[in-house]
Amino acid sequence: MISKKHILGIVAAIGLAVIGIQSVAAQALAGRDLPDRPRVSVSYYKVPPGKHDEWLALYKKWHRPIMEAQIKAGTTTSSNLYALRNHQVGSPYDFVIISVSPAEPKPLGLSRGELIKKLFPDIEAYVAGEKRRWELTVDHWDTSLLEIDIDDPNPSVYYPIIDGKIVK
C-alpha cells in the first residue's frame, strides 16, 4: 500500500516536472560560481527512530576525523553537524551537516583513500563502521549553496559570471 507521504511526493514531483521549475533553476544558476566566495555544501541524513545516538557515535568515530583532517589542512574551513531542534512529523531528515570550504581550497596533499588509510590503519574496522553507519542511513542527499551578491544593485541568478564579473 502506498502511504500518503509517497503520494504527496509523487504529486509534487509531477508538478515540478510539468511546470519545468527544475530545468529553469538549473539554467538560471548556470555559470554562477563567484570566484571569491566560499563553497558551502549541505548534507542531509535520515535515520530510523531510536537509532540517532548510534548513528552519531559512528559518524564521530569513522567520518568526523576525515573532516577534521580536511579542516586542519585548509581544504575545508568548517564542518558542523546539526539536529532538528524539535520533533516534526514526517521530517525528511534528522541531521544536517553544513561544510564550508575556501573559494580556492588548499590541496589535501593525498587522496581521500590515502587519508582514510592514514587515519584508520585497521581498514577492516573502518569499513565495518562506515558500513553500519550507512545501514542506519535511511535517506541521504547532498546539495551546495550559492551565495548571492545582495550588495549588487540588481542581484540576479540569471546572468552568468565570467572571470569574476557578471555578464549583462
PDB file of C-alpha atoms in Angstrom:
ATOM      1  CA  MET A   1       0.000   0.000   0.000  1.00  0.00           C
ATOM      2  CA  ILE A   2       1.347   3.445  -0.894  1.00  0.00           C
ATOM      3  CA  SER A   3       1.464   5.860   2.037  1.00  0.00           C
ATOM      4  CA  LYS A   4       0.084   9.374   1.979  1.00  0.00           C
ATOM      5  CA  LYS A   5       3.676  10.656   2.169  1.00  0.00           C
ATOM      6  CA  HIS A   6       4.635   8.783  -1.017  1.00  0.00           C
ATOM      7  CA  ILE A   7       1.535  10.001  -2.865  1.00  0.00           C
ATOM      8  CA  LEU A   8       2.295  13.597  -1.904  1.00  0.00           C
ATOM      9  CA  GLY A   9       5.882  13.128  -3.046  1.00  0.00           C
ATOM     10  CA  ILE A  10       4.782  11.750  -6.401  1.00  0.00           C
ATOM     11  CA  VAL A  11       2.302  14.588  -6.897  1.00  0.00           C
ATOM     12  CA  ALA A  12       4.956  17.165  -6.030  1.00  0.00           C
ATOM     13  CA  ALA A  13       7.465  15.599  -8.426  1.00  0.00           C
ATOM     14  CA  ILE A  14       4.939  15.576 -11.258  1.00  0.00           C
ATOM     15  CA  GLY A  15       4.026  19.178 -10.529  1.00  0.00           C
ATOM     16  CA  LEU A  16       7.655  20.263 -10.678  1.00  0.00           C
ATOM     17  CA  ALA A  17       8.214  18.405 -13.923  1.00  0.00           C
ATOM     18  CA  VAL A  18       5.097  19.853 -15.535  1.00  0.00           C
ATOM     19  CA  ILE A  19       5.934  23.465 -14.828  1.00  0.00           C
ATOM     20  CA  GLY A  20       9.630  22.965 -15.510  1.00  0.00           C
ATOM     21  CA  ILE A  21      10.986  24.524 -12.350  1.00  0.00           C
ATOM     22  CA  GLN A  22      13.947  22.172 -12.197  1.00  0.00           C
ATOM     23  CA  SER A  23      15.199  22.969 -15.681  1.00  0.00           C
ATOM     24  CA  VAL A  24      14.619  26.689 -15.227  1.00  0.00           C
ATOM     25  CA  ALA A  25      16.518  26.669 -11.931  1.00  0.00           C
ATOM     26  CA  ALA A  26      19.397  24.742 -13.486  1.00  0.00           C
ATOM     27  CA  GLN A  27      19.589  27.227 -16.345  1.00  0.00           C
ATOM     28  CA  ALA A  28      19.237  30.182 -14.006  1.00  0.00           C
ATOM     29  CA  LEU A  29      22.194  29.118 -11.878  1.00  0.00           C
ATOM     30  CA  ALA A  30      24.477  28.112 -14.750  1.00  0.00           C
ATOM     31  CA  GLY A  31      27.824  29.881 -14.509  1.00  0.00           C
ATOM     32  CA  ARG A  32      27.057  31.418 -11.112  1.00  0.00           C
ATOM     33  CA  ASP A  33      30.122  30.423  -9.105  1.00  0.00           C
ATOM     34  CA  LEU A  34      31.546  33.553  -7.540  1.00  0.00           C
ATOM     35  CA  PRO A  35      35.323  33.054  -7.558  1.00  0.00           C
ATOM     36  CA  ASP A  36      35.965  34.872  -4.279  1.00  0.00           C
ATOM     37  CA  ARG A  37      33.159  33.296  -2.235  1.00  0.00           C
ATOM     38  CA  PRO A  38      33.420  30.238  -0.008  1.00  0.00           C
ATOM     39  CA  ARG A  39      31.837  26.977  -1.142  1.00  0.00           C
ATOM     40  CA  VAL A  40      29.007  25.738   1.057  1.00  0.00           C
ATOM     41  CA  SER A  41      27.800  22.154   0.944  1.00  0.00           C
ATOM     42  CA  VAL A  42      24.890  20.711   2.880  1.00  0.00           C
ATOM     43  CA  SER A  43      24.366  17.008   3.594  1.00  0.00           C
ATOM     44  CA  TYR A  44      21.073  15.643   4.889  1.00  0.00           C
ATOM     45  CA  TYR A  45      20.676  12.327   6.717  1.00  0.00           C
ATOM     46  CA  LYS A  46      17.542  10.425   7.740  1.00  0.00           C
ATOM     47  CA  VAL A  47      17.979   7.778  10.457  1.00  0.00           C
ATOM     48  CA  PRO A  48      15.495   5.197  11.795  1.00  0.00           C
ATOM     49  CA  PRO A  49      13.688   6.100  15.030  1.00  0.00           C
ATOM     50  CA  GLY A  50      15.715   5.215  18.102  1.00  0.00           C
ATOM     51  CA  LYS A  51      18.998   4.880  16.162  1.00  0.00           C
ATOM     52  CA  HIS A  52      20.142   8.502  16.317  1.00  0.00           C
ATOM     53  CA  ASP A  53      22.748   8.074  19.048  1.00  0.00           C
ATOM     54  CA  GLU A  54      24.228   5.006  17.368  1.00  0.00           C
ATOM     55  CA  TRP A  55      24.468   6.909  14.072  1.00  0.00           C
ATOM     56  CA  LEU A  56      26.106   9.864  15.860  1.00  0.00           C
ATOM     57  CA  ALA A  57      28.682   7.616  17.553  1.00  0.00           C
ATOM     58  CA  LEU A  58      29.558   6.011  14.214  1.00  0.00           C
ATOM     59  CA  TYR A  59      29.777   9.399  12.494  1.00  0.00           C
ATOM     60  CA  LYS A  60      32.035  10.739  15.257  1.00  0.00           C
ATOM     61  CA  LYS A  61      34.332   7.722  15.151  1.00  0.00           C
ATOM     62  CA  TRP A  62      34.570   6.992  11.410  1.00  0.00           C
ATOM     63  CA  HIS A  63      33.741  10.153   9.444  1.00  0.00           C
ATOM     64  CA  ARG A  64      34.432  13.153  11.654  1.00  0.00           C
ATOM     65  CA  PRO A  65      38.226  12.511  11.727  1.00  0.00           C
ATOM     66  CA  ILE A  66      38.243  12.849   7.924  1.00  0.00           C
ATOM     67  CA  MET A  67      36.527  16.224   8.172  1.00  0.00           C
ATOM     68  CA  GLU A  68      38.911  17.334  10.939  1.00  0.00           C
ATOM     69  CA  ALA A  69      41.897  16.411   8.755  1.00  0.00           C
ATOM     70  CA  GLN A  70      40.445  18.469   5.909  1.00  0.00           C
ATOM     71  CA  ILE A  71      39.903  21.428   8.266  1.00  0.00           C
ATOM     72  CA  LYS A  72      43.464  21.129   9.588  1.00  0.00           C
ATOM     73  CA  ALA A  73      44.820  21.053   6.023  1.00  0.00           C
ATOM     74  CA  GLY A  74      42.752  24.098   4.970  1.00  0.00           C
ATOM     75  CA  THR A  75      40.781  22.138   2.376  1.00  0.00           C
ATOM     76  CA  THR A  76      37.654  22.752   4.458  1.00  0.00           C
ATOM     77  CA  THR A  77      37.089  25.777   6.700  1.00  0.00           C
ATOM     78  CA  SER A  78      34.367  24.321   8.914  1.00  0.00           C
ATOM     79  CA  SER A  79      32.001  21.391   9.149  1.00  0.00           C
ATOM     80  CA  ASN A  80      29.153  21.473  11.641  1.00  0.00           C
ATOM     81  CA  LEU A  81      26.591  18.825  12.463  1.00  0.00           C
ATOM     82  CA  TYR A  82      23.041  19.882  13.337  1.00  0.00           C
ATOM     83  CA  ALA A  83      19.928  18.053  14.502  1.00  0.00           C
ATOM     84  CA  LEU A  84      16.366  19.273  14.357  1.00  0.00           C
ATOM     85  CA  ARG A  85      15.541  21.445  17.350  1.00  0.00           C
ATOM     86  CA  ASN A  86      12.148  19.806  17.819  1.00  0.00           C
ATOM     87  CA  HIS A  87      10.258  16.778  16.593  1.00  0.00           C
ATOM     88  CA  GLN A  88       8.390  17.074  13.322  1.00  0.00           C
ATOM     89  CA  VAL A  89       6.003  14.576  11.841  1.00  0.00           C
ATOM     90  CA  GLY A  90       7.358  13.253   8.567  1.00  0.00           C
ATOM     91  CA  SER A  91      10.586  15.265   8.551  1.00  0.00           C
ATOM     92  CA  PRO A  92      12.685  14.195   5.548  1.00  0.00           C
ATOM     93  CA  TYR A  93      15.917  14.402   7.577  1.00  0.00           C
ATOM     94  CA  ASP A  94      17.243  14.126  11.132  1.00  0.00           C
ATOM     95  CA  PHE A  95      20.768  15.503  10.746  1.00  0.00           C
ATOM     96  CA  VAL A  96      22.300  18.220   8.604  1.00  0.00           C
ATOM     97  CA  ILE A  97      25.998  18.756   8.064  1.00  0.00           C
ATOM     98  CA  ILE A  98      26.996  22.161   6.730  1.00  0.00           C
ATOM     99  CA  SER A  99      30.550  22.325   5.458  1.00  0.00           C
ATOM    100  CA  VAL A 100      32.288  25.440   4.219  1.00  0.00           C
ATOM    101  CA  SER A 101      35.394  25.392   2.036  1.00  0.00           C
ATOM    102  CA  PRO A 102      37.503  28.299   0.837  1.00  0.00           C
ATOM    103  CA  ALA A 103      36.856  29.635  -2.659  1.00  0.00           C
ATOM    104  CA  GLU A 104      40.245  28.212  -3.568  1.00  0.00           C
ATOM    105  CA  PRO A 105      40.802  25.319  -1.161  1.00  0.00           C
ATOM    106  CA  LYS A 106      44.305  24.192  -0.338  1.00  0.00           C
ATOM    107  CA  PRO A 107      45.145  20.759  -1.719  1.00  0.00           C
ATOM    108  CA  LEU A 108      44.908  17.989   0.848  1.00  0.00           C
ATOM    109  CA  GLY A 109      48.220  16.536  -0.294  1.00  0.00           C
ATOM    110  CA  LEU A 110      46.929  12.988  -0.542  1.00  0.00           C
ATOM    111  CA  SER A 111      43.910  11.207  -1.965  1.00  0.00           C
ATOM    112  CA  ARG A 112      40.821  10.548   0.148  1.00  0.00           C
ATOM    113  CA  GLY A 113      41.698   6.835   0.156  1.00  0.00           C
ATOM    114  CA  GLU A 114      45.225   7.589   1.380  1.00  0.00           C
ATOM    115  CA  LEU A 115      43.793   9.856   4.102  1.00  0.00           C
ATOM    116  CA  ILE A 116      41.391   7.123   5.244  1.00  0.00           C
ATOM    117  CA  LYS A 117      44.202   4.565   5.391  1.00  0.00           C
ATOM    118  CA  LYS A 118      46.374   7.016   7.356  1.00  0.00           C
ATOM    119  CA  LEU A 119      43.613   7.822   9.858  1.00  0.00           C
ATOM    120  CA  PHE A 120      42.344   4.253  10.169  1.00  0.00           C
ATOM    121  CA  PRO A 121      45.180   1.719   9.842  1.00  0.00           C
ATOM    122  CA  ASP A 122      42.684  -1.070  10.642  1.00  0.00           C
ATOM    123  CA  ILE A 123      40.866  -0.655   7.336  1.00  0.00           C
ATOM    124  CA  GLU A 124      38.504  -3.556   8.065  1.00  0.00           C
ATOM    125  CA  ALA A 125      37.263  -1.829  11.231  1.00  0.00           C
ATOM    126  CA  TYR A 126      36.793   1.392   9.252  1.00  0.00           C
ATOM    127  CA  VAL A 127      34.822  -0.412   6.540  1.00  0.00           C
ATOM    128  CA  ALA A 128      32.638  -2.175   9.129  1.00  0.00           C
ATOM    129  CA  GLY A 129      31.964   1.118  10.960  1.00  0.00           C
ATOM    130  CA  GLU A 130      31.097   3.047   7.811  1.00  0.00           C
ATOM    131  CA  LYS A 131      29.009   0.150   6.541  1.00  0.00           C
ATOM    132  CA  ARG A 132      26.985   0.189   9.756  1.00  0.00           C
ATOM    133  CA  ARG A 133      26.560   3.985   9.598  1.00  0.00           C
ATOM    134  CA  TRP A 134      25.213   3.680   6.053  1.00  0.00           C
ATOM    135  CA  GLU A 135      22.955   0.778   7.068  1.00  0.00           C
ATOM    136  CA  LEU A 136      21.403   3.190   9.573  1.00  0.00           C
ATOM    137  CA  THR A 137      21.070   5.939   6.969  1.00  0.00           C
ATOM    138  CA  VAL A 138      17.546   5.608   5.581  1.00  0.00           C
ATOM    139  CA  ASP A 139      17.961   8.549   3.213  1.00  0.00           C
ATOM    140  CA  HIS A 140      20.777  10.913   2.320  1.00  0.00           C
ATOM    141  CA  TRP A 141      21.374  13.698  -0.148  1.00  0.00           C
ATOM    142  CA  ASP A 142      23.886  16.453  -0.697  1.00  0.00           C
ATOM    143  CA  THR A 143      23.450  19.883  -2.149  1.00  0.00           C
ATOM    144  CA  SER A 144      25.515  23.019  -2.400  1.00  0.00           C
ATOM    145  CA  LEU A 145      24.527  26.598  -1.781  1.00  0.00           C
ATOM    146  CA  LEU A 146      25.294  29.554  -3.959  1.00  0.00           C
ATOM    147  CA  GLU A 147      25.946  32.895  -2.310  1.00  0.00           C
ATOM    148  CA  ILE A 148      24.048  35.720  -3.956  1.00  0.00           C
ATOM    149  CA  ASP A 149      25.802  39.088  -4.011  1.00  0.00           C
ATOM    150  CA  ILE A 150      22.978  41.014  -2.370  1.00  0.00           C
ATOM    151  CA  ASP A 151      25.070  44.200  -2.477  1.00  0.00           C
ATOM    152  CA  ASP A 152      24.837  44.182  -6.270  1.00  0.00           C
ATOM    153  CA  PRO A 153      22.365  46.920  -7.327  1.00  0.00           C
ATOM    154  CA  ASN A 154      20.351  44.283  -9.236  1.00  0.00           C
ATOM    155  CA  PRO A 155      21.007  40.868  -7.704  1.00  0.00           C
ATOM    156  CA  SER A 156      20.151  38.078 -10.103  1.00  0.00           C
ATOM    157  CA  VAL A 157      20.646  34.362 -10.628  1.00  0.00           C
ATOM    158  CA  TYR A 158      20.153  34.623 -14.376  1.00  0.00           C
ATOM    159  CA  TYR A 159      23.266  36.478 -15.563  1.00  0.00           C
ATOM    160  CA  PRO A 160      26.365  34.289 -15.812  1.00  0.00           C
ATOM    161  CA  ILE A 161      29.620  35.197 -14.116  1.00  0.00           C
ATOM    162  CA  ILE A 162      32.760  35.118 -16.242  1.00  0.00           C
ATOM    163  CA  ASP A 163      36.169  35.987 -14.780  1.00  0.00           C
ATOM    164  CA  GLY A 164      34.504  37.119 -11.552  1.00  0.00           C
ATOM    165  CA  LYS A 165      32.203  39.606 -13.270  1.00  0.00           C
ATOM    166  CA  ILE A 166      28.507  39.425 -14.054  1.00  0.00           C
ATOM    167  CA  VAL A 167      27.934  39.393 -17.812  1.00  0.00           C
ATOM    168  CA  LYS A 168      24.966  41.577 -18.708  1.00  0.00           C
TER     169      LYS A 168
END
